[in-house]
């Protein structure tokens, strides 16, 4: 139990290391969303899969947005942390759009471009 | 091939797909590939050989002495020490069962779009009906062969055109200079997932249920080698997909659905569907393994009647145990805990519990009173001892590495 608590401690102040990790995770979600929306645009996934996976990612991004918007930050980092919160919030909004319209191939194509740009995906 | 031999091999295939490739392998192999590319390939053959060595050993014990693992544990190491092994194994089994059931519900959700919690209840009721009504041999066939859809990851891995030079280098054991703690955490997770204790509990109890005799020692060996090697190939494929799709695009696969996307990339919608169905059968089969393992262990340790070939009236406490385990697992996943995160904890804690499972097996397999002429030979003993040392190191290092790396999140 102690090990679980020690290993799972992930709250508290956002320092440079935590910000780097969180930024990497947001990029990762962006890149996965890029692959997913690209697959929707090319009709390579089922509607249910697109909707459920988009929801999973949207919830994850939303949690990041919420945490980064409200957690205390180390001195001098607040502007960058709040900017990342906005990035995560935009990501979540786009993913909810994909979730709501999993058969809209044109919409998915434009979302894919936005995800790719935001996550600097290759 | 002889139809009877083919049928009997289903036991090995079920243990491989439903037991070797379970949610723990799916999560750790894909994440290891996505984080370290091909660098951790060498861990997989080591884990596969370890589970083959110990499964063959406990299958042999079952065939010769007609005793499954916890029968032997209780007799060989006594009540107190055996109780420690029992408690550890039941806790890890329950965590694993909860994670597998979560995986079943997620797979069904990706296929149907229905709400997760509704599907959890559906999965539990469906599984209970299968366990109650369907004969063990049919369970083996349904989940063993359904789980073969996982081979889509092998096709995907080949189609993705892996870097074979890096693949070859990855098979040579080494330590990564880049983030060595995280690398070791993944190495231990991969070994823990490959050698999960419930696999040998299920395997040996299945041997007793199938009434193996010393005449079946060849079948036992074939089951262990063919079944787990197949599982190992799938693990390699998952790691290749992790490297070729997720590492390449900078994605950390944190959801079960993401793993299926790895098959979609090279194979399209059909690959995605095969992957989800394969995952469904693999985690469904592993749910059966774990729930039965939990019931087998308790019943064997306490000397109750046990076995799927008996009806509920013939082994009431055994049946009650697996029903209680299913209900407890449902309670755990209904809290909303993430099955993938639960899997990581289950695998790491199972690594801690490994010696409690494998030491008694080695002792019993060397006991002439039990085994007569079929005691371990020099090869089995040498490999058994090497793996025992490895298991001890893993057990000691697992929790500190989990803390240092923040459960692999670093």
mmCIF file with all atom_site columns, N, CA and C in Angstrom, chain B residues 71-113:
data_model
loop_
_atom_site.group_PDB
_atom_site.id
_atom_site.type_symbol
_atom_site.label_atom_id
_atom_site.label_alt_id
_atom_site.label_comp_id
_atom_site.label_asym_id
_atom_site.label_entity_id
_atom_site.label_seq_id
_atom_site.pdbx_PDB_ins_code
_atom_site.Cartn_x
_atom_site.Cartn_y
_atom_site.Cartn_z
_atom_site.occupancy
_atom_site.B_iso_or_equiv
_atom_site.pdbx_formal_charge
_atom_site.auth_seq_id
_atom_site.auth_comp_id
_atom_site.auth_asym_id
_atom_site.auth_atom_id
_atom_site.pdbx_PDB_model_num
ATOM 1   N N  . UNK B 1 71  ? -1.541  -27.921 -3.658  1.00 0.00 ? 71  UNK B N  1
ATOM 2   C CA . UNK B 1 71  ? -1.521  -29.191 -2.941  1.00 0.00 ? 71  UNK B CA 1
ATOM 3   C C  . UNK B 1 71  ? -0.102  -29.462 -2.456  1.00 0.00 ? 71  UNK B C  1
ATOM 4   N N  . UNK B 1 72  ? 0.812   -29.328 -3.401  1.00 0.00 ? 72  UNK B N  1
ATOM 5   C CA . UNK B 1 72  ? 2.218   -29.622 -3.112  1.00 0.00 ? 72  UNK B CA 1
ATOM 6   C C  . UNK B 1 72  ? 2.811   -28.582 -2.160  1.00 0.00 ? 72  UNK B C  1
ATOM 7   N N  . UNK B 1 73  ? 2.445   -27.320 -2.342  1.00 0.00 ? 73  UNK B N  1
ATOM 8   C CA . UNK B 1 73  ? 2.974   -26.258 -1.473  1.00 0.00 ? 73  UNK B CA 1
ATOM 9   C C  . UNK B 1 73  ? 2.607   -26.557 -0.020  1.00 0.00 ? 73  UNK B C  1
ATOM 10  N N  . UNK B 1 74  ? 1.334   -26.855 0.188   1.00 0.00 ? 74  UNK B N  1
ATOM 11  C CA . UNK B 1 74  ? 0.854   -27.116 1.554   1.00 0.00 ? 74  UNK B CA 1
ATOM 12  C C  . UNK B 1 74  ? 1.606   -28.307 2.165   1.00 0.00 ? 74  UNK B C  1
ATOM 13  N N  . UNK B 1 75  ? 1.768   -29.356 1.390   1.00 0.00 ? 75  UNK B N  1
ATOM 14  C CA . UNK B 1 75  ? 2.422   -30.552 1.920   1.00 0.00 ? 75  UNK B CA 1
ATOM 15  C C  . UNK B 1 75  ? 3.920   -30.352 2.123   1.00 0.00 ? 75  UNK B C  1
ATOM 16  N N  . UNK B 1 76  ? 4.521   -29.605 1.193   1.00 0.00 ? 76  UNK B N  1
ATOM 17  C CA . UNK B 1 76  ? 5.997   -29.556 1.177   1.00 0.00 ? 76  UNK B CA 1
ATOM 18  C C  . UNK B 1 76  ? 6.560   -28.472 2.087   1.00 0.00 ? 76  UNK B C  1
ATOM 19  N N  . UNK B 1 77  ? 5.893   -27.287 2.146   1.00 0.00 ? 77  UNK B N  1
ATOM 20  C CA . UNK B 1 77  ? 6.480   -26.190 2.945   1.00 0.00 ? 77  UNK B CA 1
ATOM 21  C C  . UNK B 1 77  ? 5.690   -25.916 4.220   1.00 0.00 ? 77  UNK B C  1
ATOM 22  N N  . UNK B 1 78  ? 4.601   -26.627 4.451   1.00 0.00 ? 78  UNK B N  1
ATOM 23  C CA . UNK B 1 78  ? 3.858   -26.460 5.694   1.00 0.00 ? 78  UNK B CA 1
ATOM 24  C C  . UNK B 1 78  ? 2.805   -25.365 5.628   1.00 0.00 ? 78  UNK B C  1
ATOM 25  N N  . UNK B 1 79  ? 1.988   -25.313 6.696   1.00 0.00 ? 79  UNK B N  1
ATOM 26  C CA . UNK B 1 79  ? 0.828   -24.425 6.678   1.00 0.00 ? 79  UNK B CA 1
ATOM 27  C C  . UNK B 1 79  ? 1.242   -22.952 6.694   1.00 0.00 ? 79  UNK B C  1
ATOM 28  N N  . UNK B 1 80  ? 2.156   -22.567 7.618   1.00 0.00 ? 80  UNK B N  1
ATOM 29  C CA . UNK B 1 80  ? 2.458   -21.137 7.790   1.00 0.00 ? 80  UNK B CA 1
ATOM 30  C C  . UNK B 1 80  ? 3.098   -20.533 6.547   1.00 0.00 ? 80  UNK B C  1
ATOM 31  N N  . UNK B 1 81  ? 4.166   -21.188 6.078   1.00 0.00 ? 81  UNK B N  1
ATOM 32  C CA . UNK B 1 81  ? 4.847   -20.658 4.883   1.00 0.00 ? 81  UNK B CA 1
ATOM 33  C C  . UNK B 1 81  ? 3.909   -20.725 3.678   1.00 0.00 ? 81  UNK B C  1
ATOM 34  N N  . UNK B 1 82  ? 3.137   -21.794 3.627   1.00 0.00 ? 82  UNK B N  1
ATOM 35  C CA . UNK B 1 82  ? 2.185   -21.946 2.528   1.00 0.00 ? 82  UNK B CA 1
ATOM 36  C C  . UNK B 1 82  ? 1.122   -20.864 2.556   1.00 0.00 ? 82  UNK B C  1
ATOM 37  N N  . UNK B 1 83  ? 0.729   -20.478 3.779   1.00 0.00 ? 83  UNK B N  1
ATOM 38  C CA . UNK B 1 83  ? -0.301  -19.437 3.909   1.00 0.00 ? 83  UNK B CA 1
ATOM 39  C C  . UNK B 1 83  ? 0.193   -18.111 3.321   1.00 0.00 ? 83  UNK B C  1
ATOM 40  N N  . UNK B 1 84  ? 1.461   -17.803 3.542   1.00 0.00 ? 84  UNK B N  1
ATOM 41  C CA . UNK B 1 84  ? 2.047   -16.583 2.959   1.00 0.00 ? 84  UNK B CA 1
ATOM 42  C C  . UNK B 1 84  ? 1.951   -16.614 1.443   1.00 0.00 ? 84  UNK B C  1
ATOM 43  N N  . UNK B 1 85  ? 2.317   -17.766 0.881   1.00 0.00 ? 85  UNK B N  1
ATOM 44  C CA . UNK B 1 85  ? 2.247   -17.907 -0.583  1.00 0.00 ? 85  UNK B CA 1
ATOM 45  C C  . UNK B 1 85  ? 0.809   -17.789 -1.064  1.00 0.00 ? 85  UNK B C  1
ATOM 46  N N  . UNK B 1 86  ? -0.103  -18.363 -0.283  1.00 0.00 ? 86  UNK B N  1
ATOM 47  C CA . UNK B 1 86  ? -1.527  -18.338 -0.675  1.00 0.00 ? 86  UNK B CA 1
ATOM 48  C C  . UNK B 1 86  ? -2.060  -16.902 -0.678  1.00 0.00 ? 86  UNK B C  1
ATOM 49  N N  . UNK B 1 87  ? -1.785  -16.170 0.405   1.00 0.00 ? 87  UNK B N  1
ATOM 50  C CA . UNK B 1 87  ? -2.306  -14.795 0.501   1.00 0.00 ? 87  UNK B CA 1
ATOM 51  C C  . UNK B 1 87  ? -1.735  -13.943 -0.630  1.00 0.00 ? 87  UNK B C  1
ATOM 52  N N  . UNK B 1 88  ? -0.413  -14.052 -0.832  1.00 0.00 ? 88  UNK B N  1
ATOM 53  C CA . UNK B 1 88  ? 0.222   -13.255 -1.897  1.00 0.00 ? 88  UNK B CA 1
ATOM 54  C C  . UNK B 1 88  ? -0.385  -13.607 -3.250  1.00 0.00 ? 88  UNK B C  1
ATOM 55  N N  . UNK B 1 89  ? -0.558  -14.890 -3.504  1.00 0.00 ? 89  UNK B N  1
ATOM 56  C CA . UNK B 1 89  ? -1.067  -15.297 -4.817  1.00 0.00 ? 89  UNK B CA 1
ATOM 57  C C  . UNK B 1 89  ? -2.519  -14.861 -4.999  1.00 0.00 ? 89  UNK B C  1
ATOM 58  N N  . UNK B 1 90  ? -3.311  -14.919 -3.924  1.00 0.00 ? 90  UNK B N  1
ATOM 59  C CA . UNK B 1 90  ? -4.722  -14.539 -4.066  1.00 0.00 ? 90  UNK B CA 1
ATOM 60  C C  . UNK B 1 90  ? -4.864  -13.031 -4.293  1.00 0.00 ? 90  UNK B C  1
ATOM 61  N N  . UNK B 1 91  ? -4.030  -12.238 -3.621  1.00 0.00 ? 91  UNK B N  1
ATOM 62  C CA . UNK B 1 91  ? -4.095  -10.773 -3.818  1.00 0.00 ? 91  UNK B CA 1
ATOM 63  C C  . UNK B 1 91  ? -3.727  -10.424 -5.258  1.00 0.00 ? 91  UNK B C  1
ATOM 64  N N  . UNK B 1 92  ? -2.621  -11.008 -5.728  1.00 0.00 ? 92  UNK B N  1
ATOM 65  C CA . UNK B 1 92  ? -2.182  -10.716 -7.097  1.00 0.00 ? 92  UNK B CA 1
ATOM 66  C C  . UNK B 1 92  ? -3.207  -11.239 -8.110  1.00 0.00 ? 92  UNK B C  1
ATOM 67  N N  . UNK B 1 93  ? -3.749  -12.428 -7.838  1.00 0.00 ? 93  UNK B N  1
ATOM 68  C CA . UNK B 1 93  ? -4.778  -12.991 -8.729  1.00 0.00 ? 93  UNK B CA 1
ATOM 69  C C  . UNK B 1 93  ? -5.980  -12.070 -8.844  1.00 0.00 ? 93  UNK B C  1
ATOM 70  N N  . UNK B 1 94  ? -6.411  -11.545 -7.695  1.00 0.00 ? 94  UNK B N  1
ATOM 71  C CA . UNK B 1 94  ? -7.606  -10.695 -7.701  1.00 0.00 ? 94  UNK B CA 1
ATOM 72  C C  . UNK B 1 94  ? -7.337  -9.396  -8.468  1.00 0.00 ? 94  UNK B C  1
ATOM 73  N N  . UNK B 1 95  ? -6.162  -8.804  -8.242  1.00 0.00 ? 95  UNK B N  1
ATOM 74  C CA . UNK B 1 95  ? -5.808  -7.580  -8.984  1.00 0.00 ? 95  UNK B CA 1
ATOM 75  C C  . UNK B 1 95  ? -5.777  -7.865  -10.486 1.00 0.00 ? 95  UNK B C  1
ATOM 76  N N  . UNK B 1 96  ? -5.160  -9.000  -10.843 1.00 0.00 ? 96  UNK B N  1
ATOM 77  C CA . UNK B 1 96  ? -5.052  -9.351  -12.261 1.00 0.00 ? 96  UNK B CA 1
ATOM 78  C C  . UNK B 1 96  ? -6.430  -9.622  -12.844 1.00 0.00 ? 96  UNK B C  1
ATOM 79  N N  . UNK B 1 97  ? -7.252  -10.349 -12.100 1.00 0.00 ? 97  UNK B N  1
ATOM 80  C CA . UNK B 1 97  ? -8.607  -10.646 -12.578 1.00 0.00 ? 97  UNK B CA 1
ATOM 81  C C  . UNK B 1 97  ? -9.381  -9.361  -12.827 1.00 0.00 ? 97  UNK B C  1
ATOM 82  N N  . UNK B 1 98  ? -9.285  -8.419  -11.885 1.00 0.00 ? 98  UNK B N  1
ATOM 83  C CA . UNK B 1 98  ? -9.999  -7.146  -12.049 1.00 0.00 ? 98  UNK B CA 1
ATOM 84  C C  . UNK B 1 98  ? -9.512  -6.425  -13.311 1.00 0.00 ? 98  UNK B C  1
ATOM 85  N N  . UNK B 1 99  ? -8.196  -6.415  -13.517 1.00 0.00 ? 99  UNK B N  1
ATOM 86  C CA . UNK B 1 99  ? -7.642  -5.753  -14.701 1.00 0.00 ? 99  UNK B CA 1
ATOM 87  C C  . UNK B 1 99  ? -8.110  -6.445  -15.982 1.00 0.00 ? 99  UNK B C  1
ATOM 88  N N  . UNK B 1 100 ? -8.108  -7.780  -15.974 1.00 0.00 ? 100 UNK B N  1
ATOM 89  C CA . UNK B 1 100 ? -8.539  -8.519  -17.181 1.00 0.00 ? 100 UNK B CA 1
ATOM 90  C C  . UNK B 1 100 ? -10.016 -8.236  -17.479 1.00 0.00 ? 100 UNK B C  1
ATOM 91  N N  . UNK B 1 101 ? -10.839 -8.217  -16.422 1.00 0.00 ? 101 UNK B N  1
ATOM 92  C CA . UNK B 1 101 ? -12.265 -7.952  -16.633 1.00 0.00 ? 101 UNK B CA 1
ATOM 93  C C  . UNK B 1 101 ? -12.474 -6.538  -17.177 1.00 0.00 ? 101 UNK B C  1
ATOM 94  N N  . UNK B 1 102 ? -11.697 -5.594  -16.658 1.00 0.00 ? 102 UNK B N  1
ATOM 95  C CA . UNK B 1 102 ? -11.743 -4.241  -17.215 1.00 0.00 ? 102 UNK B CA 1
ATOM 96  C C  . UNK B 1 102 ? -11.378 -4.271  -18.688 1.00 0.00 ? 102 UNK B C  1
ATOM 97  N N  . UNK B 1 103 ? -10.380 -5.082  -19.026 1.00 0.00 ? 103 UNK B N  1
ATOM 98  C CA . UNK B 1 103 ? -9.970  -5.221  -20.426 1.00 0.00 ? 103 UNK B CA 1
ATOM 99  C C  . UNK B 1 103 ? -11.067 -5.810  -21.293 1.00 0.00 ? 103 UNK B C  1
ATOM 100 N N  . UNK B 1 104 ? -11.791 -6.794  -20.750 1.00 0.00 ? 104 UNK B N  1
ATOM 101 C CA . UNK B 1 104 ? -12.919 -7.380  -21.499 1.00 0.00 ? 104 UNK B CA 1
ATOM 102 C C  . UNK B 1 104 ? -13.960 -6.300  -21.787 1.00 0.00 ? 104 UNK B C  1
ATOM 103 N N  . UNK B 1 105 ? -14.288 -5.514  -20.744 1.00 0.00 ? 105 UNK B N  1
ATOM 104 C CA . UNK B 1 105 ? -15.317 -4.471  -20.914 1.00 0.00 ? 105 UNK B CA 1
ATOM 105 C C  . UNK B 1 105 ? -14.863 -3.403  -21.908 1.00 0.00 ? 105 UNK B C  1
ATOM 106 N N  . UNK B 1 106 ? -13.578 -3.033  -21.857 1.00 0.00 ? 106 UNK B N  1
ATOM 107 C CA . UNK B 1 106 ? -13.070 -2.020  -22.806 1.00 0.00 ? 106 UNK B CA 1
ATOM 108 C C  . UNK B 1 106 ? -13.147 -2.558  -24.237 1.00 0.00 ? 106 UNK B C  1
ATOM 109 N N  . UNK B 1 107 ? -12.756 -3.817  -24.427 1.00 0.00 ? 107 UNK B N  1
ATOM 110 C CA . UNK B 1 107 ? -12.809 -4.404  -25.777 1.00 0.00 ? 107 UNK B CA 1
ATOM 111 C C  . UNK B 1 107 ? -14.246 -4.417  -26.292 1.00 0.00 ? 107 UNK B C  1
ATOM 112 N N  . UNK B 1 108 ? -15.171 -4.826  -25.419 1.00 0.00 ? 108 UNK B N  1
ATOM 113 C CA . UNK B 1 108 ? -16.584 -4.847  -25.829 1.00 0.00 ? 108 UNK B CA 1
ATOM 114 C C  . UNK B 1 108 ? -17.073 -3.432  -26.141 1.00 0.00 ? 108 UNK B C  1
ATOM 115 N N  . UNK B 1 109 ? -16.597 -2.470  -25.369 1.00 0.00 ? 109 UNK B N  1
ATOM 116 C CA . UNK B 1 109 ? -17.003 -1.075  -25.598 1.00 0.00 ? 109 UNK B CA 1
ATOM 117 C C  . UNK B 1 109 ? -16.498 -0.583  -26.957 1.00 0.00 ? 109 UNK B C  1
ATOM 118 N N  . UNK B 1 110 ? -15.266 -0.946  -27.295 1.00 0.00 ? 110 UNK B N  1
ATOM 119 C CA . UNK B 1 110 ? -14.710 -0.526  -28.591 1.00 0.00 ? 110 UNK B CA 1
ATOM 120 C C  . UNK B 1 110 ? -15.458 -1.185  -29.750 1.00 0.00 ? 110 UNK B C  1
ATOM 121 N N  . UNK B 1 111 ? -16.052 -2.344  -29.486 1.00 0.00 ? 111 UNK B N  1
ATOM 122 C CA . UNK B 1 111 ? -16.806 -3.039  -30.541 1.00 0.00 ? 111 UNK B CA 1
ATOM 123 C C  . UNK B 1 111 ? -18.264 -2.602  -30.619 1.00 0.00 ? 111 UNK B C  1
ATOM 124 N N  . UNK B 1 112 ? -18.822 -2.199  -29.474 1.00 0.00 ? 112 UNK B N  1
ATOM 125 C CA . UNK B 1 112 ? -20.271 -1.952  -29.442 1.00 0.00 ? 112 UNK B CA 1
ATOM 126 C C  . UNK B 1 112 ? -20.667 -0.519  -29.142 1.00 0.00 ? 112 UNK B C  1
ATOM 127 N N  . UNK B 1 113 ? -19.784 0.251   -28.523 1.00 0.00 ? 113 UNK B N  1
ATOM 128 C CA . UNK B 1 113 ? -20.121 1.622   -28.156 1.00 0.00 ? 113 UNK B CA 1
ATOM 129 C C  . UNK B 1 113 ? -21.023 1.731   -26.931 1.00 0.00 ? 113 UNK B C  1
#
